[in-house]
XYZ file of C-alpha atoms in Angstrom:
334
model
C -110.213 -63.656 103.543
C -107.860 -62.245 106.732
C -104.886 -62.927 104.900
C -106.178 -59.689 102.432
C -107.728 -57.842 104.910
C -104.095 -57.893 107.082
C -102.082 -57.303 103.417
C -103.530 -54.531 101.852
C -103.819 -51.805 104.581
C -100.049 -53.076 105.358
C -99.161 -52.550 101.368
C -101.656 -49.402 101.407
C -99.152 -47.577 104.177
C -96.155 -47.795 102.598
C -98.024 -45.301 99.205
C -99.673 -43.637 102.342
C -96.624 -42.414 104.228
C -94.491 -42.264 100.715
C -96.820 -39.869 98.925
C -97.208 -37.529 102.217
C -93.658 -37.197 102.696
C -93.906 -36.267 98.489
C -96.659 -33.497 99.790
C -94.745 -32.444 102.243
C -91.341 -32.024 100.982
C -91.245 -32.186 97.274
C -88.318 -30.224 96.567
C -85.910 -32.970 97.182
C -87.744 -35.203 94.492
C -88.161 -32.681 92.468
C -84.361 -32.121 92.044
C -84.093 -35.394 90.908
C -86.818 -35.101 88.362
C -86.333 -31.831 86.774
C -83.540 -33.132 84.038
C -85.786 -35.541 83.301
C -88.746 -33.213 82.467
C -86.107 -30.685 80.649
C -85.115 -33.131 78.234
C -88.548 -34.143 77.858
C -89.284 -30.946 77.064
C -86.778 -30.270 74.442
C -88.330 -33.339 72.472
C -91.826 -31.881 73.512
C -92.031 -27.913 73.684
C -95.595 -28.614 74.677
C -96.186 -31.909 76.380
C -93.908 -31.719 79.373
C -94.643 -29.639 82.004
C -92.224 -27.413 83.511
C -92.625 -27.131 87.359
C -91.249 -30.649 88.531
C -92.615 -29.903 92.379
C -96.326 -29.714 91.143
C -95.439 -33.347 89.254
C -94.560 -34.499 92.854
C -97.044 -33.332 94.821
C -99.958 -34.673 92.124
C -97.707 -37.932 92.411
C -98.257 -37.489 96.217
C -101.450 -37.299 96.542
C -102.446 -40.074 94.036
C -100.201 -42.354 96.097
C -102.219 -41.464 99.004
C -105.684 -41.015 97.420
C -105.075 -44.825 95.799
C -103.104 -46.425 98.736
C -106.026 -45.584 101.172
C -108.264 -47.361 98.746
C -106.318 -50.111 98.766
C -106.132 -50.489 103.065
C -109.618 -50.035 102.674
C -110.323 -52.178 100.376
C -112.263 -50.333 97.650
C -111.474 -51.369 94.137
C -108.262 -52.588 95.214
C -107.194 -53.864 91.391
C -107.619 -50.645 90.199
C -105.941 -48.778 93.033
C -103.257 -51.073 92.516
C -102.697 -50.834 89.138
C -102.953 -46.428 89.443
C -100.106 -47.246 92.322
C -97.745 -49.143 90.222
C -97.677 -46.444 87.354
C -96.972 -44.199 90.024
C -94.334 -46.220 91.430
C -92.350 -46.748 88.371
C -91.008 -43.149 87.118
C -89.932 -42.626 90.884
C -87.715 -45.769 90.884
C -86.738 -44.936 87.572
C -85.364 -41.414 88.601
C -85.608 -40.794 92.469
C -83.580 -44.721 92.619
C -80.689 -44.622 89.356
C -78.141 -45.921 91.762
C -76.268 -46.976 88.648
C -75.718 -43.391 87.545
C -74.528 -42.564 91.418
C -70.877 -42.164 92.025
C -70.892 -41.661 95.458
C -70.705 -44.897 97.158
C -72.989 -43.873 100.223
C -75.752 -42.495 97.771
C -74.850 -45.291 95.879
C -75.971 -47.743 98.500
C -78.888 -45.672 99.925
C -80.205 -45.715 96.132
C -79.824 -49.011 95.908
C -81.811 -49.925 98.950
C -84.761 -47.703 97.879
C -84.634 -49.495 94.260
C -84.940 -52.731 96.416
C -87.731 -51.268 98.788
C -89.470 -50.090 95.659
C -89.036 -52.952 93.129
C -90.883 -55.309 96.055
C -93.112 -52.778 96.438
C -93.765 -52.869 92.646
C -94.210 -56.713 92.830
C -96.496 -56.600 95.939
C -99.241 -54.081 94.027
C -98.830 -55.882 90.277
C -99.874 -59.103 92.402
C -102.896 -57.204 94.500
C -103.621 -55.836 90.910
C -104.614 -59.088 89.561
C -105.980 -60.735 92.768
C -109.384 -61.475 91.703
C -110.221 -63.133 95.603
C -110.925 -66.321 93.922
C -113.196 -65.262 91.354
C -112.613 -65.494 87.440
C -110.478 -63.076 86.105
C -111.540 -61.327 82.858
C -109.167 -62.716 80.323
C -110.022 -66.100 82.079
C -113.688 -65.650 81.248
C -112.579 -64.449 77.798
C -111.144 -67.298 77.299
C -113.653 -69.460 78.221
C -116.622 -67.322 76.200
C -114.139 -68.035 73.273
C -113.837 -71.795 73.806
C -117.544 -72.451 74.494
C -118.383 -70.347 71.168
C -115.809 -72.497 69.659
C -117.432 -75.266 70.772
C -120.963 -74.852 70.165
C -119.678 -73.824 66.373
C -117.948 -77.193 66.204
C -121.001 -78.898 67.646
C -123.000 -77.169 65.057
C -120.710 -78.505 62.005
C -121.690 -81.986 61.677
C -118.030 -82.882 59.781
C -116.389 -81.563 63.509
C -114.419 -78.484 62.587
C -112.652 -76.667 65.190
C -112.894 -73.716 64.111
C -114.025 -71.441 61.616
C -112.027 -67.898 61.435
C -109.093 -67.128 59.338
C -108.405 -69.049 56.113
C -109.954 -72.522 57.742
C -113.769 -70.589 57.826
C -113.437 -71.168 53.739
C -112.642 -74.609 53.815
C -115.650 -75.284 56.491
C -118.341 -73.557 54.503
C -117.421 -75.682 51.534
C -117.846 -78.684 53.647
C -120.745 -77.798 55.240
C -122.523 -77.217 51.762
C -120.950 -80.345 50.560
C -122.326 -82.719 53.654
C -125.736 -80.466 53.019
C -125.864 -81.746 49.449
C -124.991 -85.056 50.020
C -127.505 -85.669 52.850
C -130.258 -84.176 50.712
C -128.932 -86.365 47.881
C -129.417 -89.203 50.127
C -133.205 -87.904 51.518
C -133.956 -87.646 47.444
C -132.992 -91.217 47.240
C -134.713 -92.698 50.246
C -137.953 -91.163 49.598
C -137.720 -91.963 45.620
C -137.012 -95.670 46.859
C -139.396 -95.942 49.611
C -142.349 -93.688 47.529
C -143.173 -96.946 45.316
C -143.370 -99.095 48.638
C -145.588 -96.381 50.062
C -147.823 -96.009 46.720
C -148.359 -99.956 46.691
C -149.253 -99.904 50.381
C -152.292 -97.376 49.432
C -153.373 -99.335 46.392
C -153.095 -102.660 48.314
C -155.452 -100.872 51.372
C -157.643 -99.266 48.732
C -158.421 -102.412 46.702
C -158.742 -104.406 50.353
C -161.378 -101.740 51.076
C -162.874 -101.851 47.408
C -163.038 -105.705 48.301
C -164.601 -105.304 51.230
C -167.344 -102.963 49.664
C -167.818 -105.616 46.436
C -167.957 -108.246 48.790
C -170.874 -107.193 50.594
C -172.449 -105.559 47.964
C -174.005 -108.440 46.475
C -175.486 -109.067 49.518
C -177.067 -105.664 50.105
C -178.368 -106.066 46.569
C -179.818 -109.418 47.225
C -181.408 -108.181 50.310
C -182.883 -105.532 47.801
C -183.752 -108.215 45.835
C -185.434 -110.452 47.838
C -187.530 -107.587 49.173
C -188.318 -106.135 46.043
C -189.550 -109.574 44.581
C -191.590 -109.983 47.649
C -193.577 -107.015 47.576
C -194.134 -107.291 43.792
C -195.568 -110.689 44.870
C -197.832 -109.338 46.966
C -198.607 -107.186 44.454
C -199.201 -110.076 42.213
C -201.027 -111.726 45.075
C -203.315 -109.295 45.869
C -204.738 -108.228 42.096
C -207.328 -111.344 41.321
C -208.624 -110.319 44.861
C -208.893 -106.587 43.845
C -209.994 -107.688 40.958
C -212.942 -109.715 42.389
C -213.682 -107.064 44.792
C -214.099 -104.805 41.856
C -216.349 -107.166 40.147
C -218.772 -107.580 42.926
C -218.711 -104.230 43.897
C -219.618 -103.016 40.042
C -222.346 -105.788 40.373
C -224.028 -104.837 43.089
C -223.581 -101.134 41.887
C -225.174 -102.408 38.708
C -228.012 -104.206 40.758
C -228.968 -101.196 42.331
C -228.545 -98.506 39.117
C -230.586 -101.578 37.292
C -233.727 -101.169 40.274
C -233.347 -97.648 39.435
C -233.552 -97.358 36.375
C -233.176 -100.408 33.699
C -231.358 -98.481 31.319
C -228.781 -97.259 32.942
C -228.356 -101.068 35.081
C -228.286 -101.963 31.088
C -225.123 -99.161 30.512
C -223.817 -99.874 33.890
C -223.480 -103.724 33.300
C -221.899 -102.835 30.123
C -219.313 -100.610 32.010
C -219.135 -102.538 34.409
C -218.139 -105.864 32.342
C -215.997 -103.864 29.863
C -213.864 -102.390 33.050
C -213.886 -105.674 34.518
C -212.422 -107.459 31.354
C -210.158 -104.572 31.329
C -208.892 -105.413 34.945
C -208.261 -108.467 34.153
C -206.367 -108.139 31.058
C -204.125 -105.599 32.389
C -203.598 -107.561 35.726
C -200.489 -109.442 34.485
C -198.705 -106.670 32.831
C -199.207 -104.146 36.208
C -198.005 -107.239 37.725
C -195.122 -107.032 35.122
C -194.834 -103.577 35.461
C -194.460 -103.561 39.367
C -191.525 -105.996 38.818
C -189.706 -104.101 36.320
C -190.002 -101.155 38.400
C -188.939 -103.166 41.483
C -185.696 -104.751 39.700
C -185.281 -101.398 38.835
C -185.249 -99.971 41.973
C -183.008 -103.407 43.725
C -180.084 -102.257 41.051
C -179.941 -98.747 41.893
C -179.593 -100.331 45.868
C -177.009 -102.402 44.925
C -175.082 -98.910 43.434
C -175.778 -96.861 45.704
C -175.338 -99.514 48.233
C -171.114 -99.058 48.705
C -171.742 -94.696 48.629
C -174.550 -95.679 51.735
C -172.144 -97.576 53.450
C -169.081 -94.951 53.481
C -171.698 -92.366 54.297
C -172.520 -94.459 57.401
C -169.139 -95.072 58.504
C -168.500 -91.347 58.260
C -171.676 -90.494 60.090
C -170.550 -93.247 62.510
C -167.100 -91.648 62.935
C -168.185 -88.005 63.361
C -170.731 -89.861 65.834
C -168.008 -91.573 67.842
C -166.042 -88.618 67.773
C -168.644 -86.436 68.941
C -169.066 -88.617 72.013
C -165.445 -89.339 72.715
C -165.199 -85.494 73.120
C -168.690 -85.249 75.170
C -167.135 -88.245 77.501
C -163.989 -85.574 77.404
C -165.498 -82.418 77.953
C -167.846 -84.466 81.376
C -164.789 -85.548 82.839
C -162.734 -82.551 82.662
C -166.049 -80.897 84.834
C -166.499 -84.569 86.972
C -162.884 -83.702 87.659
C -162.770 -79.923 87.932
């Protein structure tokens, strides 16, 4: 801003030319602060310094070293702040029109006290310039409030804060509300657990339902097949039978050109087997059946295990392909 860069080298100067004319001449300062530093002393043996000219000149030069920072503009706050505790012991001591009795003195004193009381105001106020920007104990402040806030968001009963005897109070809250609402989560999920529980049972018997439904008619399918084939079973034996017959006759035909005694034996065999046949025709018949009845009932059990084996095999199947279909159109699309 030009309204700084014309103000500080102007404030600057006045420190400049004040602490040379300290360098040059100190004596006259010096004269002023050597009671001063005497009765210091007395209360101090150690502390105070005894040559008041060296005071000046160090005074001098720090009002010159700090006053060209501050026309220059390099760390001006802190050149103005080294400049006003300069500043002060000289008005203090140099300026004590009040204790002057002469009323020219008197009136020059009081002049410089003016002079250097403005000055005094002009480098506190360059001091806490901040050229627009947050000052520290403004962004203090604000670190503070938006940790207060972010505590109170936290609390879910809205406390402001939670330092000092109120921090207490809060926790005890807090542990209260975290009670409660976990009394109430108890009590939602012990009401809403037999709701869930008869949802499951009601999907599990639809299921079970389902599977008894069509059972029976994966059983009769069993059934029906089962009944057929031991029909054709059935079917088929007088012909076997008859084919047996005529086969052992001609067999005996042939053994009987041979030789008549063993066409004698043969027939005998031959009848004897074919009687045999023919008795135990109906009860193979019987048998197969039995056997095939059998074999429909362990179908129908096995029938509902079959079926949620399928629909597995069928999901892993159809999950298999949805991530084939997946993994070809990631590569279509890469």
């Amino acid at each position: 801003m030009l309204l700084r860069k014309l103000a500080r080298p102007l404030l600057g100067s006045a420190f400049i030319a004040s602490g040379v004319d300290a360098l040059r001449s100190p004596t006259e300062s010096a004269h002023a602060v050597q009671p001063v530093l005497d009765a210091g002393r007395e209360a101090v043996p150690n502390g105070v310094p005894a040559d008041a000219e060296t005071i000046i000149k160090v005074t001098g030069a720090v009002q010159v070293g700090a006053g060209a920072a501050l026309a220059l503009g390099k760390a001006p706050r802190i050149a103005s702040t080294i400049l006003a505790g300069s500043l002060i012991p000289s008005t203090v001591y140099e300026t004590d029109f009040w204790n002057e009795t002469d009323p020219a003195l008197r009136s020059a004193k009081r002049a410089a006290f003016t002079k250097n009381v403005g000055l005094l105001g002009g480098v506190l106020i360059a001091s806490a310039d901040t050229e627009g920007k947050p000052s520290l104990a403004w962004r203090g402040r604000r670190r503070i409030g938006d940790a207060r806030e972010n505590v109170a968001g936290a609390l879910p009963f809205g406390a402001s804060n939670s330092s000092g005897s109120d921090f207490a109070e809060t926790s005890a809250q807090l542990a209260e509300t975290t009670r409660h609402r976990a009394a109430e989560l108890s009590t939602t999920v012990s009401e809403r657990a037999p709701e869930v529980l008869d949802t499951v049972r009601s999907r599990a018997n639809k299921l079970a339902g389902e599977v008894a439904d069509r059972a029976p008619e994966v059983a009769a399918t069993a059934r029906d097949r089962a009944n057929k084939l031991a029909g054709e079973v059935a079917d088929r034996a007088p012909d076997a039978a008859a084919q047996a017959r005529g086969r052992a006759n001609k067999l005996a035909g042939e053994v009987a050109d041979r030789a008549p005694d063993v066409a004698a034996q043969a027939r005998g065999r031959a009848n004897k087997l074919a009687g045999e046949l023919a008795d135990r025709a109906p009860d193979a018949a019987a048998q197969a059946r039995g056997r095939a009845n059998k074999l429909a009932d362990q179908l129908a059990d096995r029938a509902p295990d079959a079926a949620a084996k399928a629909r597995g095999r069928a999901v892993q199947a159809g999950d298999q392909a949805a991530r084939r279909t997946r993994r070809l159109r990631s590569r279509a699309a890469n």
